[in-house]
XYZ file of C-alpha atoms in Angstrom:
555
model
C -1.075 19.468 16.542
C -0.726 21.239 20.160
C -0.692 18.509 23.665
C -4.146 19.615 24.190
C -5.892 19.333 20.346
C -4.277 15.985 19.855
C -5.749 14.839 23.530
C -9.264 15.982 22.436
C -8.264 14.435 19.335
C -8.420 10.950 20.813
C -10.602 11.463 23.435
C -13.449 9.201 21.640
C -11.073 5.935 21.528
C -11.710 6.479 25.609
C -15.254 6.755 25.285
C -18.561 5.319 24.521
C -21.398 6.103 22.287
C -23.985 7.366 24.627
C -21.096 10.349 24.727
C -21.042 10.824 21.052
C -24.980 11.072 20.513
C -25.336 13.909 22.900
C -22.160 15.988 22.226
C -23.193 16.027 18.519
C -26.507 16.935 19.679
C -24.439 19.838 21.894
C -22.218 21.130 19.011
C -24.176 21.220 16.396
C -28.046 21.124 17.410
C -30.374 22.404 14.673
C -28.012 21.278 11.873
C -29.894 18.707 9.605
C -27.843 15.432 10.762
C -30.206 13.275 8.372
C -32.518 12.951 5.386
C -34.084 9.820 3.862
C -36.932 10.414 1.357
C -37.788 14.014 2.421
C -37.715 13.040 6.085
C -35.264 15.596 8.145
C -33.815 15.306 11.488
C -31.283 17.817 13.261
C -29.210 16.448 15.180
C -30.855 17.843 18.751
C -33.808 15.562 17.281
C -32.455 13.104 16.049
C -30.304 12.213 19.803
C -33.980 12.952 21.359
C -35.447 10.076 19.481
C -32.575 7.641 19.972
C -32.447 8.750 24.406
C -36.428 8.441 23.774
C -36.006 4.583 21.895
C -32.919 3.442 23.822
C -35.473 4.052 27.250
C -38.320 2.250 25.489
C -35.319 -0.762 25.629
C -34.098 -0.338 28.997
C -37.974 -0.817 30.265
C -38.714 -3.829 28.246
C -36.127 -5.665 29.967
C -33.032 -5.282 27.562
C -30.321 -5.186 29.531
C -26.259 -4.135 29.288
C -24.810 -6.557 27.340
C -27.549 -8.141 25.424
C -27.625 -8.758 22.083
C -30.142 -7.099 20.126
C -30.535 -7.418 16.361
C -31.658 -5.172 13.774
C -33.536 -6.434 10.501
C -34.733 -3.107 8.359
C -33.432 -1.746 5.134
C -31.952 1.837 5.134
C -34.319 4.181 6.752
C -34.457 6.943 9.792
C -35.916 4.601 12.193
C -32.663 2.375 11.213
C -30.897 5.364 12.264
C -32.569 5.695 15.706
C -32.301 2.083 16.638
C -28.813 2.183 14.599
C -27.399 4.149 18.169
C -29.693 3.534 20.650
C -29.137 0.133 21.027
C -25.670 0.966 22.093
C -26.895 3.761 24.153
C -28.888 1.259 26.234
C -25.379 -0.360 26.728
C -27.058 -3.676 24.526
C -25.309 -5.132 21.274
C -25.912 -4.048 18.319
C -26.295 -7.516 15.576
C -27.161 -5.098 12.092
C -28.799 -8.227 9.748
C -28.118 -8.426 6.126
C -31.331 -7.175 4.244
C -30.505 -9.514 1.251
C -30.699 -12.421 4.153
C -33.675 -15.449 3.638
C -34.378 -17.651 6.297
C -31.303 -20.181 5.946
C -28.480 -16.799 6.745
C -30.917 -15.417 8.948
C -32.025 -18.437 11.716
C -28.810 -18.475 11.932
C -27.324 -15.441 13.511
C -30.264 -15.171 15.256
C -29.860 -18.083 17.534
C -25.693 -17.698 16.752
C -25.870 -14.665 18.549
C -27.926 -14.834 21.324
C -30.022 -11.917 20.879
C -32.964 -11.216 22.887
C -34.886 -9.030 20.850
C -35.488 -8.618 17.103
C -36.391 -4.777 15.296
C -37.877 -6.118 11.934
C -39.381 -4.048 9.650
C -42.214 -5.300 7.309
C -40.522 -5.926 4.145
C -39.026 -3.000 1.787
C -40.094 -3.459 -1.986
C -40.335 -7.000 -3.348
C -39.162 -8.721 0.398
C -41.531 -9.632 2.835
C -39.500 -9.902 6.399
C -42.783 -11.354 7.535
C -43.133 -13.711 5.493
C -39.097 -14.958 6.063
C -39.791 -14.901 9.933
C -42.585 -17.366 9.559
C -40.480 -19.892 7.656
C -38.817 -19.136 10.620
C -41.299 -19.589 13.306
C -44.600 -20.766 11.811
C -46.659 -19.481 15.086
C -45.185 -15.733 15.125
C -48.318 -14.354 15.124
C -49.167 -16.372 18.764
C -45.863 -15.802 20.152
C -46.642 -13.543 23.726
C -45.702 -10.057 23.203
C -44.571 -10.091 26.889
C -41.883 -13.041 25.831
C -41.338 -15.365 22.610
C -40.662 -18.947 23.002
C -38.556 -20.378 20.202
C -37.259 -23.506 20.206
C -34.536 -23.111 18.246
C -33.760 -19.481 18.623
C -34.380 -20.371 23.081
C -33.080 -16.609 23.754
C -35.435 -14.616 21.949
C -37.527 -12.651 24.033
C -38.853 -10.265 22.276
C -40.444 -8.884 19.149
C -40.475 -5.020 18.244
C -42.350 -4.301 14.125
C -41.787 -1.146 11.809
C -45.251 -1.362 9.651
C -49.035 -0.306 9.153
C -49.777 -4.201 10.067
C -48.525 -5.339 13.269
C -49.614 -8.544 14.850
C -50.364 -9.173 18.419
C -47.377 -10.863 19.593
C -44.646 -7.782 18.290
C -44.671 -4.468 20.375
C -44.669 -1.153 17.527
C -41.377 0.097 16.873
C -43.522 3.666 17.386
C -45.171 2.676 20.887
C -41.216 1.625 21.691
C -40.389 4.671 21.272
C -43.165 6.904 22.569
C -43.169 4.455 25.811
C -39.133 5.777 26.469
C -40.338 9.518 25.689
C -42.844 9.756 28.506
C -40.486 7.789 31.409
C -37.826 10.175 30.140
C -39.989 12.891 30.906
C -40.779 11.118 34.406
C -37.628 9.339 36.048
C -33.734 9.308 35.270
C -33.085 5.434 34.685
C -30.657 6.130 31.679
C -28.289 8.444 32.882
C -27.046 5.344 35.485
C -27.624 3.313 33.155
C -25.512 5.125 31.030
C -22.800 4.807 33.375
C -22.063 1.527 33.291
C -21.241 1.475 30.296
C -17.608 1.610 29.718
C -15.166 2.558 26.108
C -14.242 -1.714 26.181
C -17.319 -2.686 26.197
C -18.436 -4.413 23.098
C -21.336 -2.193 20.841
C -22.001 -3.913 18.234
C -21.326 -7.342 16.220
C -20.495 -7.546 12.463
C -21.103 -10.241 10.498
C -18.577 -11.004 7.896
C -20.156 -13.296 5.625
C -17.326 -15.557 3.843
C -18.139 -17.563 0.105
C -16.587 -20.292 2.020
C -17.898 -20.658 5.171
C -21.120 -19.486 7.585
C -20.778 -16.019 9.210
C -18.815 -14.393 12.010
C -19.704 -12.169 14.434
C -16.890 -9.959 14.310
C -16.965 -8.040 18.148
C -16.295 -4.692 18.065
C -15.490 -1.854 20.583
C -17.840 1.104 21.743
C -14.323 3.230 21.939
C -12.350 2.233 18.445
C -15.105 1.873 16.678
C -15.596 5.889 17.272
C -11.902 6.587 17.234
C -11.218 4.988 14.470
C -13.736 6.365 12.408
C -13.647 10.355 13.771
C -9.816 9.464 12.277
C -11.390 9.500 9.314
C -12.274 13.638 9.062
C -9.285 14.762 8.792
C -8.526 11.853 6.275
C -10.613 12.991 4.106
C -11.196 16.807 5.177
C -14.816 16.936 6.261
C -16.932 19.502 8.079
C -20.182 21.149 9.007
C -21.108 21.421 5.516
C -20.559 17.375 4.032
C -23.037 16.096 3.030
C -22.893 12.572 2.732
C -24.478 10.214 0.462
C -24.887 6.326 1.988
C -25.433 4.246 -1.526
C -24.346 0.347 0.286
C -26.285 0.093 2.723
C -26.229 0.891 6.863
C -25.856 -2.929 7.726
C -22.489 -3.243 6.412
C -19.012 -1.913 7.749
C -18.937 0.935 5.556
C -22.134 2.138 6.712
C -21.697 2.149 10.212
C -18.135 3.640 9.451
C -19.619 6.284 7.889
C -22.972 6.993 10.253
C -19.923 7.494 12.437
C -17.715 9.963 10.972
C -20.600 11.939 9.497
C -21.447 12.395 13.157
C -18.223 13.818 13.875
C -18.121 16.147 11.663
C -22.004 17.810 12.087
C -22.449 16.688 8.441
C -25.514 15.615 6.658
C -26.337 11.922 5.905
C -28.341 11.446 3.743
C -29.786 7.751 3.522
C -30.069 6.620 -0.711
C -32.322 3.257 0.374
C -31.689 1.766 -2.988
C -28.690 2.234 -5.832
C -29.846 2.567 -8.835
C -27.489 4.513 -11.166
C -30.667 7.192 -11.620
C -30.960 7.477 -8.377
C -27.924 7.589 -7.355
C -27.237 10.191 -9.431
C -30.193 12.339 -8.931
C -29.797 12.305 -5.185
C -25.991 13.478 -5.912
C -27.341 16.481 -7.388
C -30.324 17.181 -5.564
C -29.629 16.890 -1.940
C -25.750 18.546 -3.216
C -23.643 15.968 -2.220
C -19.878 16.322 -1.371
C -18.597 13.377 -0.147
C -19.700 9.241 -1.101
C -18.533 5.653 -1.027
C -17.755 3.738 -4.663
C -16.883 -0.201 -5.555
C -15.479 -0.551 -8.913
C -19.325 -2.298 -8.813
C -21.170 0.842 -8.723
C -18.115 2.850 -11.343
C -19.278 -0.137 -13.682
C -22.837 0.889 -13.490
C -22.069 4.762 -14.185
C -20.153 4.427 -16.660
C -22.984 1.779 -18.712
C -25.702 4.674 -17.423
C -26.854 6.534 -20.704
C -28.002 9.570 -19.023
C -25.033 10.622 -16.723
C -24.034 13.959 -18.975
C -27.888 14.964 -17.903
C -26.959 14.971 -13.937
C -24.598 18.371 -12.127
C -22.559 16.955 -9.700
C -20.014 20.045 -9.384
C -20.550 19.705 -5.325
C -19.035 16.206 -4.764
C -15.397 16.594 -4.077
C -14.274 13.905 -2.533
C -15.008 10.244 -0.808
C -13.471 7.259 -0.700
C -13.576 3.589 -2.444
C -13.133 0.419 -0.355
C -10.792 -0.476 -2.318
C -11.631 0.535 -5.343
C -9.133 0.046 -8.446
C -6.855 2.802 -9.711
C -9.079 3.175 -13.002
C -12.467 3.410 -10.895
C -10.528 6.033 -8.938
C -9.463 8.015 -11.507
C -12.356 8.169 -13.670
C -13.904 9.583 -10.315
C -11.695 12.330 -10.319
C -12.286 12.443 -14.158
C -15.361 11.934 -14.792
C -17.524 13.242 -11.429
C -15.247 16.080 -10.239
C -14.340 14.517 -7.201
C -10.564 16.435 -6.910
C -9.842 14.821 -3.175
C -11.518 11.498 -3.816
C -9.790 8.795 -1.683
C -8.905 5.286 -1.155
C -9.339 2.907 1.797
C -8.490 -0.992 3.362
C -10.413 -1.976 5.820
C -12.571 -4.576 7.142
C -15.395 -5.634 9.712
C -12.444 -7.118 12.293
C -10.314 -3.898 12.153
C -13.826 -1.028 13.395
C -13.122 -0.487 9.366
C -9.968 1.294 8.632
C -6.791 -0.106 8.396
C -5.427 2.550 5.902
C -6.628 5.033 4.427
C -4.853 8.232 1.647
C -4.757 11.635 2.736
C -7.116 14.515 0.763
C -3.776 16.337 -0.885
C -1.965 13.586 -1.630
C -0.996 13.509 -5.420
C -3.561 11.556 -7.315
C -1.132 8.928 -8.270
C -1.119 7.907 -4.049
C -3.854 8.150 -4.165
C -5.654 6.361 -7.095
C -2.577 3.513 -6.853
C -2.560 2.810 -3.211
C -4.665 2.430 0.066
C -2.926 4.904 1.235
C -0.833 4.967 4.298
C -2.280 2.497 8.012
C -4.251 5.122 10.246
C -3.321 6.421 13.278
C -2.743 3.145 16.187
C -2.779 1.167 13.263
C 0.458 -1.283 12.420
C 0.709 -2.887 9.457
C 2.965 -5.712 8.000
C 3.725 -7.894 5.516
C 4.283 -11.472 5.830
C 5.183 -14.159 4.051
C 2.797 -17.095 4.677
C 4.276 -19.917 4.527
C 7.614 -19.004 6.811
C 6.095 -16.591 9.170
C 8.840 -14.111 8.138
C 8.246 -10.490 7.741
C 8.596 -9.025 4.346
C 10.846 -6.154 3.011
C 8.746 -3.264 1.074
C 8.040 -4.420 -2.306
C 7.210 -7.722 -1.693
C 3.439 -9.005 -1.559
C 2.316 -10.939 1.088
C 0.104 -11.881 4.005
C -1.400 -7.883 5.131
C -1.717 -8.124 9.139
C -2.737 -6.071 11.395
C -2.161 -4.873 15.088
C -3.889 -1.943 17.025
C -6.480 -0.811 19.276
C -9.219 -0.816 16.685
C -8.519 -4.958 16.137
C -12.207 -7.033 17.134
C -11.858 -8.956 20.707
C -12.994 -11.807 18.148
C -15.860 -14.336 16.500
C -18.811 -14.369 19.313
C -18.987 -17.704 20.034
C -16.306 -18.924 17.581
C -12.699 -19.526 20.319
C -11.393 -22.047 17.521
C -11.609 -19.328 14.680
C -10.792 -16.233 17.484
C -7.538 -18.638 17.269
C -7.305 -19.492 14.314
C -7.145 -15.397 13.005
C -4.124 -13.904 15.105
C -0.706 -15.530 15.048
C 1.704 -16.032 17.363
C 3.044 -12.279 17.856
C -0.639 -11.388 18.448
C -1.183 -9.821 14.949
C -4.991 -10.504 12.779
C -4.117 -12.538 9.805
C -6.280 -10.799 7.474
C -6.358 -13.628 4.711
C -5.396 -10.603 2.120
C -2.375 -9.792 -0.153
C -0.540 -7.194 -0.195
C 2.775 -4.718 -0.224
C 3.865 -1.025 1.464
C 5.589 0.959 -0.644
C 9.251 2.898 0.637
C 6.847 5.408 1.898
C 4.671 2.833 4.220
C 1.257 3.008 1.864
C -0.917 0.305 1.880
C -1.382 -1.035 -1.836
C -4.026 -4.450 -1.043
C -3.613 -7.167 -4.319
C -6.807 -9.269 -3.130
C -7.529 -12.123 -0.677
C -4.869 -15.062 0.009
C -7.321 -17.743 -1.323
C -7.290 -15.955 -4.266
C -3.489 -15.649 -5.766
C -2.079 -18.694 -8.489
C 1.228 -19.967 -8.488
C 2.061 -20.650 -12.173
C 5.440 -21.527 -13.123
C 5.448 -21.155 -9.521
C 5.439 -17.055 -9.232
C 3.511 -16.037 -6.892
C 0.579 -13.778 -8.566
C -2.591 -12.259 -7.284
C -5.991 -12.566 -9.324
C -6.414 -8.855 -8.712
C -3.700 -8.182 -10.377
C -4.679 -9.363 -13.496
C -8.511 -8.388 -13.266
C -6.891 -5.019 -13.456
C -5.020 -5.429 -16.394
C -7.773 -7.078 -17.943
C -10.507 -4.372 -16.907
C -8.581 -1.783 -19.028
C -9.059 -3.968 -22.245
C -12.034 -1.925 -24.631
C -14.798 -3.977 -24.300
C -14.295 -5.707 -20.730
C -17.438 -4.163 -18.211
C -16.280 -7.062 -15.353
C -13.682 -9.744 -14.902
C -12.666 -12.433 -12.311
C -9.504 -14.601 -12.816
C -9.898 -18.291 -10.634
C -7.252 -20.228 -11.486
C -7.288 -23.765 -13.094
C -4.872 -26.764 -13.199
C -2.321 -26.822 -16.542
C -0.543 -29.373 -17.210
C 2.486 -27.641 -18.175
C 2.814 -24.281 -16.124
C 1.509 -26.081 -13.096
C -1.873 -23.295 -12.872
C -2.931 -20.928 -15.042
C -5.479 -18.189 -15.398
C -8.632 -18.555 -15.929
C -10.610 -15.480 -17.377
C -14.255 -15.100 -16.505
C -15.322 -11.696 -18.526
C -18.661 -9.770 -18.562
C -18.790 -7.546 -21.658
C -19.890 -4.095 -21.292
C -23.211 -3.375 -22.911
C -23.610 -3.564 -26.189
C -19.639 -3.082 -27.185
C -17.966 -5.794 -29.058
C -15.462 -7.607 -26.943
C -13.014 -9.911 -29.181
C -11.498 -12.893 -26.645
C -8.916 -13.325 -28.871
C -7.948 -9.585 -29.201
C -7.331 -9.552 -24.898
C -5.802 -12.449 -25.057
C -3.303 -10.811 -28.130
C -3.438 -7.620 -25.264
C -1.660 -9.411 -23.082
C 1.418 -11.085 -24.654
C 2.342 -7.699 -25.497
C 2.063 -6.401 -21.939
C 2.451 -8.737 -18.994
C 4.105 -11.287 -18.307
C 3.623 -15.093 -20.540
C 2.780 -17.239 -16.712
C 0.353 -14.338 -16.344
C -1.600 -14.327 -19.200
C -4.414 -15.889 -19.032
C -4.921 -19.362 -21.198
C -9.124 -19.266 -21.292
C -11.904 -16.990 -21.235
C -15.101 -17.078 -20.752
C -17.566 -14.920 -21.858
C -20.587 -14.034 -19.070
C -23.343 -11.817 -18.446
C -22.705 -11.866 -14.972
C -21.127 -13.819 -12.367
C -22.604 -15.758 -8.875
C -22.968 -13.552 -5.804
C -23.564 -14.218 -2.488
C -25.864 -12.440 0.143
C -23.746 -9.630 1.094
C -22.751 -9.241 -2.571
C -19.590 -11.149 -2.950
C -18.885 -12.953 -5.906
C -18.721 -17.037 -5.309
C -15.155 -17.937 -6.671
C -15.347 -20.967 -5.524
C -18.421 -21.593 -7.761
C -16.384 -20.193 -10.690
C -12.773 -21.927 -9.883
C -14.838 -25.539 -10.125
C -16.677 -24.840 -12.773
C -13.820 -23.536 -14.409
C -11.388 -26.308 -13.440
C -14.464 -29.162 -15.153
C -15.058 -26.930 -18.527
C -11.120 -27.136 -18.487
C -10.828 -31.117 -17.794
C -13.800 -31.709 -20.631
C -11.678 -29.634 -23.560
C -8.979 -31.694 -22.055
C -10.917 -35.055 -22.623
C -12.500 -34.201 -25.529
C -8.841 -33.821 -26.823
């Protein structure tokens, strides 16, 4: 790559969201940018609507750096708002649509959001009903200035739905207001000129299993450049079509919204996931790349109608991260021959490491790729803080331009998330290969230590999941008189398939080190989940401990 091309490729590190929207409209014009349930917008139309909403937000008093919370299901208006808020210089706060009153109220208050953009609801969930539990007099609030004791910064609420109370201005009305004003004044351009690449563009709330959500502050330039670099690694172009099977409020949703725009491709919003709906969209929308996690893979494996659909257009995609068996299944069964793996987190503006599309399948399946450009990764012993050699499992630490500015209004958590050298503590286990490929090994808190050996629970789970009849497994550690700590396996069998727990244990004894073999197996129908779809491992760990204690007492 010549120097001029290299400079152009890195231009987005010094850009802001408004630059990307306008560039895409000029570059890709009438190509289709986004599709949702039959509605289609070209890049030119998307930019027009984004600019109109941004101008409307400015007219409603949104100032640079203020926070706007977006509580909406996946739809065209979500996409418009996600670009319009940072276009106006404000900070987007996407809300997890699985949250209910406790989490929602916490984020609205903790984020200091001055505006809420809310949909009336989606399918069987009424967001308005949840809002009423948070603000009982929400219908009586002044449309020009809400006054909520528990949310003192909240000034306005913009609604999307058929029947809105007088306390809300409609989404359509704000967009129409902005469109009319764009024809009369030039207030949008001066606002754009105040935005800097290092300004915060978004708060990505990470929902852990042990603490309240924390808002990772990610910057304009870092978000844009990091996700622009995905284009090369996945070999994306204007003819590619992305299907979003995971919610847009996630870091993944953010990442592929940006990557698809830079490629000039079409972003197809799935709205909801079911195996049949996913397969139909892959076929009917001629999808060339999408995103997988092991849960999606297992649902597809159990879907009897899978052979009825045509996936011949599917070429690539990513897993976040995806198990080796899961990635190989996507390649072999769905035909996505250039499928890649990825490892990332909200705190690093998405990807930390990613495969290249042209690498051998073994590397794409068995590792999470090399660190992305501009990012450094090292593996550290959490007890000694020593940097570990190749092939040794330790905590993944990250340094580079994509790392967050910190957690919003959480100074103690921010300080604790960086080591003495300024590297981000990911809380994840991993190792680096001799050629600098990263292998994700699970969460640091999920490590167990039988017989004094450090063992990542993910390693045991990957092995157990290969056993016939197993749909999914979760491994937790429990006290053991002899080993100190032992593996306890929760196993969810495949639907309609026989499963023999004793045969599983014998299989493990024959193929893995003795200290890695689960000492207990519990067959379950499913796992307790957080609002963001993560397994509540601490709950399972406590349940396992009690089960083991009860067995010991009975003995």
